[in-house]
mmCIF file of C-alpha atoms and ligand atoms in Angstrom:
data_model
loop_
_atom_site.group_PDB
_atom_site.id
_atom_site.type_symbol
_atom_site.label_atom_id
_atom_site.label_comp_id
_atom_site.label_asym_id
_atom_site.label_seq_id
_atom_site.Cartn_x
_atom_site.Cartn_y
_atom_site.Cartn_z
ATOM 1 C CA UNK A 1 -3.103 -0.316 29.070
ATOM 2 C CA UNK A 2 -6.149 -2.909 27.286
ATOM 3 C CA UNK A 3 -6.427 -2.998 23.502
ATOM 4 C CA UNK A 4 -8.842 -3.723 21.074
ATOM 5 C CA UNK A 5 -6.824 -5.319 17.736
ATOM 6 C CA UNK A 6 -9.100 -5.028 14.452
ATOM 7 C CA UNK A 7 -8.116 -7.123 11.790
ATOM 8 C CA UNK A 8 -6.095 -9.534 13.220
ATOM 9 C CA UNK A 9 -4.438 -12.549 10.795
ATOM 10 C CA UNK A 10 -2.244 -15.087 13.525
ATOM 11 C CA UNK A 11 0.608 -13.309 11.854
ATOM 12 C CA UNK A 12 -0.065 -10.027 13.990
ATOM 13 C CA UNK A 13 -1.023 -12.557 16.811
ATOM 14 C CA UNK A 14 2.079 -13.905 16.836
ATOM 15 C CA UNK A 15 4.370 -10.633 16.737
ATOM 16 C CA UNK A 16 2.144 -8.324 18.584
ATOM 17 C CA UNK A 17 2.649 -10.872 21.058
ATOM 18 C CA UNK A 18 6.274 -12.054 20.768
ATOM 19 C CA UNK A 19 6.815 -8.695 21.793
ATOM 20 C CA UNK A 20 4.024 -7.180 24.386
ATOM 21 C CA UNK A 21 5.171 -7.634 27.372
ATOM 22 C CA UNK A 22 2.941 -3.987 29.373
ATOM 23 C CA UNK A 23 -0.636 -4.402 27.893
ATOM 24 C CA UNK A 24 -3.589 -6.573 27.225
ATOM 25 C CA UNK A 25 -4.679 -7.004 24.253
ATOM 26 C CA UNK A 26 -7.255 -8.162 22.406
ATOM 27 C CA UNK A 27 -7.425 -9.856 19.455
ATOM 28 C CA UNK A 28 -10.248 -9.976 16.848
ATOM 29 C CA UNK A 29 -10.485 -10.720 13.280
ATOM 30 C CA UNK A 30 -13.198 -9.104 12.321
ATOM 31 C CA UNK A 31 -12.481 -5.235 10.505
ATOM 32 C CA UNK A 32 -13.160 -2.118 12.994
ATOM 33 C CA UNK A 33 -16.088 -0.370 11.271
ATOM 34 C CA UNK A 34 -19.724 0.736 12.807
ATOM 35 C CA UNK A 35 -20.883 -2.579 12.540
ATOM 36 C CA UNK A 36 -18.639 -4.176 15.193
ATOM 37 C CA UNK A 37 -17.873 -1.223 17.257
ATOM 38 C CA UNK A 38 -19.943 -3.254 19.977
ATOM 39 C CA UNK A 39 -16.584 -5.514 20.029
ATOM 40 C CA UNK A 40 -14.542 -2.775 21.720
ATOM 41 C CA UNK A 41 -15.485 -3.503 25.360
ATOM 42 C CA UNK A 42 -13.591 -0.946 28.768
ATOM 43 C CA UNK A 43 -10.158 -0.808 25.743
ATOM 44 C CA UNK A 44 -9.193 2.186 25.931
ATOM 45 C CA UNK A 45 -7.237 1.858 23.087
ATOM 46 C CA UNK A 46 -7.922 0.172 19.076
ATOM 47 C CA UNK A 47 -5.131 -0.899 16.879
ATOM 48 C CA UNK A 48 -6.190 -0.533 13.361
ATOM 49 C CA UNK A 49 -4.553 -1.556 10.151
ATOM 50 C CA UNK A 50 -5.398 0.016 6.150
ATOM 51 C CA UNK A 51 -7.839 -1.561 5.929
ATOM 52 C CA UNK A 52 -10.391 -0.552 9.028
ATOM 53 C CA UNK A 53 -12.987 2.295 8.600
ATOM 54 C CA UNK A 54 -12.729 4.900 11.285
ATOM 55 C CA UNK A 55 -15.471 7.170 9.305
ATOM 56 C CA UNK A 56 -16.502 10.535 11.402
ATOM 57 C CA UNK A 57 -19.983 7.769 12.959
ATOM 58 C CA UNK A 58 -16.994 4.928 13.499
ATOM 59 C CA UNK A 59 -14.999 7.680 15.536
ATOM 60 C CA UNK A 60 -17.890 8.942 17.625
ATOM 61 C CA UNK A 61 -18.809 5.758 18.767
ATOM 62 C CA UNK A 62 -15.437 4.901 19.942
ATOM 63 C CA UNK A 63 -15.200 8.344 22.034
ATOM 64 C CA UNK A 64 -18.561 7.322 23.633
ATOM 65 C CA UNK A 65 -17.071 3.446 24.523
ATOM 66 C CA UNK A 66 -13.879 6.023 26.131
ATOM 67 C CA UNK A 67 -11.917 4.951 23.953
ATOM 68 C CA UNK A 68 -8.863 7.371 24.489
ATOM 69 C CA UNK A 69 -6.511 6.089 21.376
ATOM 70 C CA UNK A 70 -5.683 4.710 17.844
ATOM 71 C CA UNK A 71 -2.812 2.976 16.735
ATOM 72 C CA UNK A 72 -2.428 2.457 13.244
ATOM 73 C CA UNK A 73 -0.143 -0.522 12.620
ATOM 74 C CA UNK A 74 0.777 1.085 9.546
ATOM 75 C CA UNK A 75 2.042 4.164 8.263
ATOM 76 C CA UNK A 76 -0.876 5.587 5.914
ATOM 77 C CA UNK A 77 -3.784 7.000 7.744
ATOM 78 C CA UNK A 78 -6.181 7.734 4.776
ATOM 79 C CA UNK A 79 -8.853 5.585 6.012
ATOM 80 C CA UNK A 80 -9.322 7.783 9.814
ATOM 81 C CA UNK A 81 -11.545 10.851 9.990
ATOM 82 C CA UNK A 82 -8.484 12.959 11.686
ATOM 83 C CA UNK A 83 -10.898 15.789 12.136
ATOM 84 C CA UNK A 84 -13.440 13.740 14.120
ATOM 85 C CA UNK A 85 -10.131 12.257 15.906
ATOM 86 C CA UNK A 86 -9.110 15.885 17.144
ATOM 87 C CA UNK A 87 -13.030 16.800 18.447
ATOM 88 C CA UNK A 88 -13.366 13.756 20.176
ATOM 89 C CA UNK A 89 -9.875 14.231 22.118
ATOM 90 C CA UNK A 90 -8.370 10.433 20.543
ATOM 91 C CA UNK A 91 -4.860 10.415 19.769
ATOM 92 C CA UNK A 92 -4.023 8.937 16.798
ATOM 93 C CA UNK A 93 -0.188 6.925 16.989
ATOM 94 C CA UNK A 94 1.231 5.295 13.817
ATOM 95 C CA UNK A 95 3.879 3.280 11.941
ATOM 96 C CA UNK A 96 5.784 5.866 9.802
ATOM 97 C CA UNK A 97 8.493 3.515 8.636
ATOM 98 C CA UNK A 98 8.363 0.141 9.345
ATOM 99 C CA UNK A 99 11.247 -1.769 6.287
ATOM 100 C CA UNK A 100 10.561 0.689 3.495
ATOM 101 C CA UNK A 101 12.851 -2.070 1.535
ATOM 102 C CA UNK A 102 10.126 -4.748 2.095
ATOM 103 C CA UNK A 103 7.757 -2.188 0.147
ATOM 104 C CA UNK A 104 10.556 -0.526 -2.700
ATOM 105 C CA UNK A 105 11.420 -4.236 -2.930
ATOM 106 C CA UNK A 106 8.119 -5.638 -3.453
ATOM 107 C CA UNK A 107 7.582 -2.600 -6.486
ATOM 108 C CA UNK A 108 10.863 -4.231 -7.770
ATOM 109 C CA UNK A 109 9.617 -7.891 -7.863
ATOM 110 C CA UNK A 110 5.718 -6.936 -9.686
ATOM 111 C CA UNK A 111 8.052 -5.027 -12.120
ATOM 112 C CA UNK A 112 10.403 -8.231 -12.662
ATOM 113 C CA UNK A 113 7.391 -10.385 -12.437
ATOM 114 C CA UNK A 114 5.500 -8.273 -15.727
ATOM 115 C CA UNK A 115 8.596 -7.869 -17.310
ATOM 116 C CA UNK A 116 10.111 -11.540 -17.458
ATOM 117 C CA UNK A 117 6.790 -13.778 -16.823
ATOM 118 C CA UNK A 118 8.533 -15.362 -13.640
ATOM 119 C CA UNK A 119 4.456 -16.332 -13.183
ATOM 120 C CA UNK A 120 3.934 -17.811 -15.911
ATOM 121 C CA UNK A 121 6.965 -20.019 -16.459
ATOM 122 C CA UNK A 122 7.002 -21.439 -13.329
ATOM 123 C CA UNK A 123 3.372 -22.991 -14.470
ATOM 124 C CA UNK A 124 4.472 -23.929 -17.496
ATOM 125 C CA UNK A 125 7.828 -25.588 -16.518
ATOM 126 C CA UNK A 126 5.757 -27.904 -14.437
ATOM 127 C CA UNK A 127 3.058 -28.768 -16.787
ATOM 128 C CA UNK A 128 6.188 -30.343 -18.280
ATOM 129 C CA UNK A 129 6.625 -26.728 -21.053
ATOM 130 C CA UNK A 130 9.609 -25.505 -21.864
ATOM 131 C CA UNK A 131 8.960 -23.834 -24.871
ATOM 132 C CA UNK A 132 9.348 -19.962 -24.520
ATOM 133 C CA UNK A 133 7.225 -18.228 -26.913
ATOM 134 C CA UNK A 134 5.124 -15.235 -25.566
ATOM 135 C CA UNK A 135 8.003 -14.873 -22.315
ATOM 136 C CA UNK A 136 10.206 -12.262 -24.465
ATOM 137 C CA UNK A 137 10.849 -9.747 -21.457
ATOM 138 C CA UNK A 138 13.220 -6.573 -21.867
ATOM 139 C CA UNK A 139 16.571 -5.298 -20.663
ATOM 140 C CA UNK A 140 15.425 -2.610 -17.557
ATOM 141 C CA UNK A 141 18.936 -1.159 -18.527
ATOM 142 C CA UNK A 142 18.714 1.921 -19.732
ATOM 143 C CA UNK A 143 14.635 2.076 -19.771
ATOM 144 C CA UNK A 144 13.023 6.022 -17.852
ATOM 145 C CA UNK A 145 11.522 5.333 -14.674
ATOM 146 C CA UNK A 146 9.696 7.761 -13.670
ATOM 147 C CA UNK A 147 8.645 7.518 -9.439
ATOM 148 C CA UNK A 148 5.713 9.710 -8.589
ATOM 149 C CA UNK A 149 6.491 10.623 -4.293
ATOM 150 C CA UNK A 150 10.131 9.759 -2.903
ATOM 151 C CA UNK A 151 9.303 9.722 0.958
ATOM 152 C CA UNK A 152 11.192 6.703 2.475
ATOM 153 C CA UNK A 153 10.230 3.798 0.130
ATOM 154 C CA UNK A 154 9.942 6.221 -3.015
ATOM 155 C CA UNK A 155 13.719 7.088 -2.358
ATOM 156 C CA UNK A 156 14.577 3.693 -1.824
ATOM 157 C CA UNK A 157 12.989 2.464 -4.868
ATOM 158 C CA UNK A 158 15.502 4.851 -7.287
ATOM 159 C CA UNK A 159 17.961 3.391 -5.517
ATOM 160 C CA UNK A 160 17.683 0.718 -6.923
ATOM 161 C CA UNK A 161 15.875 1.025 -9.800
ATOM 162 C CA UNK A 162 19.263 3.685 -10.551
ATOM 163 C CA UNK A 163 21.461 0.300 -9.910
ATOM 164 C CA UNK A 164 19.586 -1.506 -12.501
ATOM 165 C CA UNK A 165 20.462 1.212 -14.902
ATOM 166 C CA UNK A 166 17.378 3.234 -15.118
ATOM 167 C CA UNK A 167 17.054 6.538 -15.642
ATOM 168 C CA UNK A 168 15.080 7.500 -12.837
ATOM 169 C CA UNK A 169 12.812 10.926 -12.974
ATOM 170 C CA UNK A 170 10.525 11.583 -9.925
ATOM 171 C CA UNK A 171 7.566 13.921 -8.854
ATOM 172 C CA UNK A 172 6.966 14.833 -5.730
ATOM 173 C CA UNK A 173 5.595 18.191 -3.339
ATOM 174 C CA UNK A 174 8.835 17.392 -1.948
ATOM 175 C CA UNK A 175 12.162 16.965 -3.652
ATOM 176 C CA UNK A 176 15.273 15.090 -1.593
ATOM 177 C CA UNK A 177 18.267 16.964 -3.307
ATOM 178 C CA UNK A 178 20.171 13.773 -1.371
ATOM 179 C CA UNK A 179 18.301 12.083 -4.423
ATOM 180 C CA UNK A 180 19.158 14.528 -7.064
ATOM 181 C CA UNK A 181 22.710 14.229 -6.346
ATOM 182 C CA UNK A 182 22.671 10.064 -6.905
ATOM 183 C CA UNK A 183 20.855 10.953 -10.351
ATOM 184 C CA UNK A 184 17.563 11.291 -10.098
ATOM 185 C CA UNK A 185 15.679 13.781 -12.436
ATOM 186 C CA UNK A 186 12.375 15.414 -10.863
ATOM 187 C CA UNK A 187 10.195 16.515 -13.532
ATOM 188 C CA UNK A 188 6.776 17.597 -13.375
ATOM 189 C CA UNK A 189 4.158 15.537 -13.582
ATOM 190 C CA UNK A 190 3.300 15.676 -18.039
ATOM 191 C CA UNK A 191 6.665 14.988 -18.127
ATOM 192 C CA UNK A 192 7.078 12.089 -15.676
ATOM 193 C CA UNK A 193 4.122 10.287 -17.729
ATOM 194 C CA UNK A 194 5.183 11.159 -21.493
ATOM 195 C CA UNK A 195 8.645 10.312 -20.567
ATOM 196 C CA UNK A 196 8.847 7.300 -18.911
ATOM 197 C CA UNK A 197 8.806 3.522 -19.613
ATOM 198 C CA UNK A 198 8.190 2.195 -16.547
ATOM 199 C CA UNK A 199 5.362 4.630 -13.550
ATOM 200 C CA UNK A 200 5.979 3.759 -10.042
ATOM 201 C CA UNK A 201 3.294 5.165 -7.628
ATOM 202 C CA UNK A 202 5.167 5.859 -4.230
ATOM 203 C CA UNK A 203 3.200 9.276 -2.790
ATOM 204 C CA UNK A 204 0.245 8.891 0.336
ATOM 205 C CA UNK A 205 -3.426 9.096 -0.839
ATOM 206 C CA UNK A 206 -5.121 12.081 -0.189
ATOM 207 C CA UNK A 207 -6.663 14.731 -2.137
ATOM 208 C CA UNK A 208 -4.583 15.590 -4.081
ATOM 209 C CA UNK A 209 -3.122 12.512 -5.179
ATOM 210 C CA UNK A 210 -6.759 10.486 -5.556
ATOM 211 C CA UNK A 211 -7.211 9.159 -8.661
ATOM 212 C CA UNK A 212 -3.932 11.169 -9.967
ATOM 213 C CA UNK A 213 -3.791 8.152 -12.349
ATOM 214 C CA UNK A 214 -6.916 8.567 -14.458
ATOM 215 C CA UNK A 215 -7.999 9.335 -17.974
ATOM 216 C CA UNK A 216 -5.679 12.506 -18.460
ATOM 217 C CA UNK A 217 -2.815 11.504 -17.473
ATOM 218 C CA UNK A 218 -3.032 7.769 -19.530
ATOM 219 C CA UNK A 219 -3.364 9.793 -22.662
ATOM 220 C CA UNK A 220 0.160 11.478 -21.913
ATOM 221 C CA UNK A 221 1.420 7.973 -21.243
ATOM 222 C CA UNK A 222 3.815 6.851 -23.570
ATOM 223 C CA UNK A 223 2.467 3.431 -25.557
ATOM 224 C CA UNK A 224 2.739 -0.121 -23.987
ATOM 225 C CA UNK A 225 4.519 1.794 -20.417
ATOM 226 C CA UNK A 226 4.055 -0.254 -17.219
ATOM 227 C CA UNK A 227 2.369 1.100 -14.119
ATOM 228 C CA UNK A 228 2.882 -0.239 -11.260
ATOM 229 C CA UNK A 229 0.981 0.492 -7.688
ATOM 230 C CA UNK A 230 2.155 -0.116 -4.709
ATOM 231 C CA UNK A 231 1.271 2.720 -2.871
ATOM 232 C CA UNK A 232 -2.824 2.634 -1.846
ATOM 233 C CA UNK A 233 -5.614 2.290 -4.603
ATOM 234 C CA UNK A 234 -7.611 5.410 -4.514
ATOM 235 C CA UNK A 235 -4.499 6.979 -6.487
ATOM 236 C CA UNK A 236 -5.729 4.943 -9.391
ATOM 237 C CA UNK A 237 -8.916 5.289 -11.153
ATOM 238 C CA UNK A 238 -9.271 1.505 -11.934
ATOM 239 C CA UNK A 239 -12.114 1.521 -14.811
ATOM 240 C CA UNK A 240 -8.949 4.562 -16.647
ATOM 241 C CA UNK A 241 -6.858 2.096 -15.978
ATOM 242 C CA UNK A 242 -9.101 -0.895 -17.442
ATOM 243 C CA UNK A 243 -9.565 1.422 -20.465
ATOM 244 C CA UNK A 244 -6.169 2.155 -21.035
ATOM 245 C CA UNK A 245 -5.133 -1.414 -21.149
ATOM 246 C CA UNK A 246 -8.127 -2.542 -23.953
ATOM 247 C CA UNK A 247 -6.797 -0.245 -25.687
ATOM 248 C CA UNK A 248 -3.221 -1.282 -24.918
ATOM 249 C CA UNK A 249 -2.490 1.750 -24.156
ATOM 250 C CA UNK A 250 -0.909 0.717 -20.956
ATOM 251 C CA UNK A 251 0.755 -2.540 -21.489
ATOM 252 C CA UNK A 252 1.832 -4.382 -18.112
ATOM 253 C CA UNK A 253 0.013 -2.997 -14.885
ATOM 254 C CA UNK A 254 1.078 -4.192 -11.647
ATOM 255 C CA UNK A 255 -0.666 -3.361 -8.504
ATOM 256 C CA UNK A 256 -0.803 -4.690 -4.526
ATOM 257 C CA UNK A 257 -3.833 -2.288 -4.148
ATOM 258 C CA UNK A 258 -6.555 -1.663 -5.349
ATOM 259 C CA UNK A 259 -9.208 0.982 -4.364
ATOM 260 C CA UNK A 260 -12.496 -1.125 -3.171
ATOM 261 C CA UNK A 261 -9.401 -4.010 -1.585
ATOM 262 C CA UNK A 262 -11.202 -3.476 1.938
ATOM 263 C CA UNK A 263 -14.125 -6.347 0.369
ATOM 264 C CA UNK A 264 -11.368 -8.345 -0.834
ATOM 265 C CA UNK A 265 -7.803 -8.750 0.088
ATOM 266 C CA UNK A 266 -6.645 -10.086 3.454
ATOM 267 C CA UNK A 267 -9.016 -13.248 2.777
ATOM 268 C CA UNK A 268 -9.453 -16.401 1.473
ATOM 269 C CA UNK A 269 -12.104 -15.894 -0.969
ATOM 270 C CA UNK A 270 -11.200 -18.831 -3.128
ATOM 271 C CA UNK A 271 -14.719 -20.211 -2.739
ATOM 272 C CA UNK A 272 -16.805 -17.582 -3.728
ATOM 273 C CA UNK A 273 -18.481 -15.512 -6.093
ATOM 274 C CA UNK A 274 -16.333 -12.314 -6.174
ATOM 275 C CA UNK A 275 -19.244 -10.265 -6.824
ATOM 276 C CA UNK A 276 -16.218 -6.899 -7.650
ATOM 277 C CA UNK A 277 -16.475 -6.822 -11.882
ATOM 278 C CA UNK A 278 -14.034 -4.321 -12.290
ATOM 279 C CA UNK A 279 -11.221 -6.566 -10.303
ATOM 280 C CA UNK A 280 -12.007 -9.883 -11.509
ATOM 281 C CA UNK A 281 -11.884 -7.864 -14.849
ATOM 282 C CA UNK A 282 -8.099 -6.708 -13.774
ATOM 283 C CA UNK A 283 -7.566 -9.995 -13.116
ATOM 284 C CA UNK A 284 -8.721 -11.296 -16.796
ATOM 285 C CA UNK A 285 -5.784 -9.456 -18.155
ATOM 286 C CA UNK A 286 -2.933 -11.645 -19.576
ATOM 287 C CA UNK A 287 -0.230 -9.061 -18.605
ATOM 288 C CA UNK A 288 -1.803 -7.240 -15.498
ATOM 289 C CA UNK A 289 -0.305 -8.720 -12.395
ATOM 290 C CA UNK A 290 -2.383 -8.833 -8.819
ATOM 291 C CA UNK A 291 -0.896 -8.505 -5.157
ATOM 292 C CA UNK A 292 -3.698 -8.870 -2.093
ATOM 293 C CA UNK A 293 -1.812 -5.680 -0.261
ATOM 294 C CA UNK A 294 1.497 -7.937 0.536
ATOM 295 C CA UNK A 295 4.217 -5.210 0.031
ATOM 296 C CA UNK A 296 4.997 -4.260 3.566
ATOM 297 C CA UNK A 297 5.222 -8.067 3.864
ATOM 298 C CA UNK A 298 8.910 -9.557 4.876
ATOM 299 C CA UNK A 299 9.354 -10.453 8.600
ATOM 300 C CA UNK A 300 11.627 -7.326 9.418
ATOM 301 C CA UNK A 301 8.043 -4.885 8.839
ATOM 302 C CA UNK A 302 6.288 -7.457 10.963
ATOM 303 C CA UNK A 303 9.102 -7.034 14.036
ATOM 304 C CA UNK A 304 9.021 -3.053 13.444
ATOM 305 C CA UNK A 305 5.727 -2.574 12.594
ATOM 306 C CA UNK A 306 4.593 -4.175 16.565
ATOM 307 C CA UNK A 307 7.756 -3.015 18.029
ATOM 308 C CA UNK A 308 6.721 0.635 17.091
ATOM 309 C CA UNK A 309 3.203 0.198 17.610
ATOM 310 C CA UNK A 310 3.532 -0.859 21.000
ATOM 311 C CA UNK A 311 6.043 1.442 21.877
ATOM 312 C CA UNK A 312 3.845 3.756 20.204
ATOM 313 C CA UNK A 313 0.710 2.866 22.890
ATOM 314 C CA UNK A 314 3.477 2.607 26.436
ATOM 315 C CA UNK A 315 4.279 6.534 25.167
ATOM 316 C CA UNK A 316 0.513 7.076 25.340
ATOM 317 C CA UNK A 317 -0.460 5.708 28.817
ATOM 318 C CA UNK A 318 2.910 7.072 30.372
ATOM 319 C CA UNK A 319 1.672 10.763 28.868
ATOM 320 C CA UNK A 320 5.160 11.484 26.936
ATOM 321 C CA UNK A 321 5.242 13.346 24.327
ATOM 322 C CA UNK A 322 3.919 11.346 21.529
ATOM 323 C CA UNK A 323 6.776 11.363 18.384
ATOM 324 C CA UNK A 324 4.447 9.317 16.049
ATOM 325 C CA UNK A 325 1.298 11.549 16.654
ATOM 326 C CA UNK A 326 -0.569 12.106 13.477
ATOM 327 C CA UNK A 327 -3.340 15.446 13.857
ATOM 328 C CA UNK A 328 -5.819 16.903 11.574
HETATM 329 P P1 NAD B 401 6.099 8.873 2.826
HETATM 330 O O1 NAD B 401 5.700 9.951 3.906
HETATM 331 O O2 NAD B 401 8.391 8.952 3.241
HETATM 332 O O3 NAD B 401 6.822 9.474 2.347
HETATM 333 C C1 NAD B 401 5.708 10.101 1.022
HETATM 334 C C2 NAD B 401 5.885 10.754 -0.080
HETATM 335 O O4 NAD B 401 5.127 11.558 -1.271
HETATM 336 C C3 NAD B 401 6.887 12.253 0.590
HETATM 337 O O5 NAD B 401 8.410 12.297 -0.340
HETATM 338 C C4 NAD B 401 5.751 13.391 -0.097
HETATM 339 O O6 NAD B 401 6.734 14.447 -0.218
HETATM 340 C C5 NAD B 401 5.585 13.294 -0.843
HETATM 341 N N1 NAD B 401 4.068 13.368 -1.541
HETATM 342 C C6 NAD B 401 3.137 13.237 -0.687
HETATM 343 N N2 NAD B 401 1.928 14.465 -1.534
HETATM 344 C C7 NAD B 401 1.963 14.771 -2.573
HETATM 345 C C8 NAD B 401 1.481 14.884 -3.601
HETATM 346 N N3 NAD B 401 1.106 15.397 -3.926
HETATM 347 N N4 NAD B 401 2.784 14.508 -5.530
HETATM 348 C C9 NAD B 401 3.702 13.690 -4.975
HETATM 349 N N5 NAD B 401 4.143 13.521 -3.672
HETATM 350 C C10 NAD B 401 3.585 13.868 -2.906
HETATM 351 O O7 NAD B 401 5.700 7.916 2.977
HETATM 352 P P2 NAD B 401 6.182 6.030 2.435
HETATM 353 O O8 NAD B 401 6.563 5.970 3.912
HETATM 354 O O9 NAD B 401 7.252 6.613 1.349
HETATM 355 O O10 NAD B 401 4.802 5.628 2.410
HETATM 356 C C11 NAD B 401 4.497 6.077 0.993
HETATM 357 C C12 NAD B 401 2.972 5.331 1.132
HETATM 358 O O11 NAD B 401 3.341 3.924 0.666
HETATM 359 C C13 NAD B 401 2.073 5.590 1.915
HETATM 360 O O12 NAD B 401 1.565 6.244 2.003
HETATM 361 C C14 NAD B 401 1.085 4.302 2.051
HETATM 362 O O13 NAD B 401 0.248 4.480 0.974
HETATM 363 C C15 NAD B 401 1.887 3.442 0.973
HETATM 364 N N6 NAD B 401 2.599 2.239 2.214
HETATM 365 C C16 NAD B 401 2.447 0.537 1.242
HETATM 366 C C17 NAD B 401 2.612 -0.606 1.838
HETATM 367 C C18 NAD B 401 1.958 -1.368 1.346
HETATM 368 O O14 NAD B 401 1.911 -2.551 1.764
HETATM 369 N N7 NAD B 401 1.772 -1.463 0.105
HETATM 370 C C19 NAD B 401 3.250 0.199 2.850
HETATM 371 C C20 NAD B 401 3.278 1.046 3.119
HETATM 372 C C21 NAD B 401 3.449 1.733 2.916
#
């Protein structure tokens, strides 16, 4: 089956080519959006990632070109208009799980980096500065960690934090009994906000969770709280968080995702003037650590992403049941 793969980087090409035996894959660096639809020529399917924009118009354009399958090579599907896909009889498949450990461990890396300031220590020592001034951290042992969303990634994250001796509170619309037995205490959101020293987001982005972290949520939080977002940028109202940082309410912010990341992330913009004032402001705080959507980026996850996506495409081509289908 011919598949146009968008937003590809050398590592995508490497892993997909390594595991592909059946399909005709065309790799495009460009994001899929209205202006790049023309790249789709003769393909029955497109393969997309987190920042491709599959809105109503793009879906309509894909349908006109004969596309029958959208294969997401990620778990989240907030960037796809599923109703439009249904209307045009386009199937959508995704990779529901690819190493939840990769993302959960990266959330821990953000916490550890912010807390023990290893990125700053590394630079200092390279400059011959062996001072410990302003590198003070805190013990994670005994701290209260609030986890919003305890699906595959959130569950792994909860267990990591329990292993470090933290008290773990969680909020999820479907509490997980196994986690409760392991010691996680489910509470409502106001309690998560007011009792946690660290809050980590692991729920999907949808109309209920958009800006779940906003002014009203931040007001309820402890002074000096650490906020970690490795899920989706839209969960956090960036303006509210900047306000919280400026007023010393938020003590630390670690983000692997950002509301307007599609203009920035995955590209080398080191010689470019960045127009986005919000990300520039965020990067100016000494207590903010930003990574560019790399939480998933492990060898194990890239392997699973390529293998599952190719299997999803093969299942569609041979008319088998689509176990990883996403429906409106
Ligand atoms: P999952 O579907 O296994 O778990 C999501 C959990 O969120 C579920 O338990 C669900 O009940 C819960 N949830 C849904 N709505 C909620 C709400 N309103 N409030 C609280 N909880 C709610 O998904 P997962 O595999 O654990 O992934 C979680 C998210 O992580 C994805 O949606 C994606 O956005 C993000 N992600 C990020 C990266 C990265 O590289 N940064 C990689 C993979 C996934």
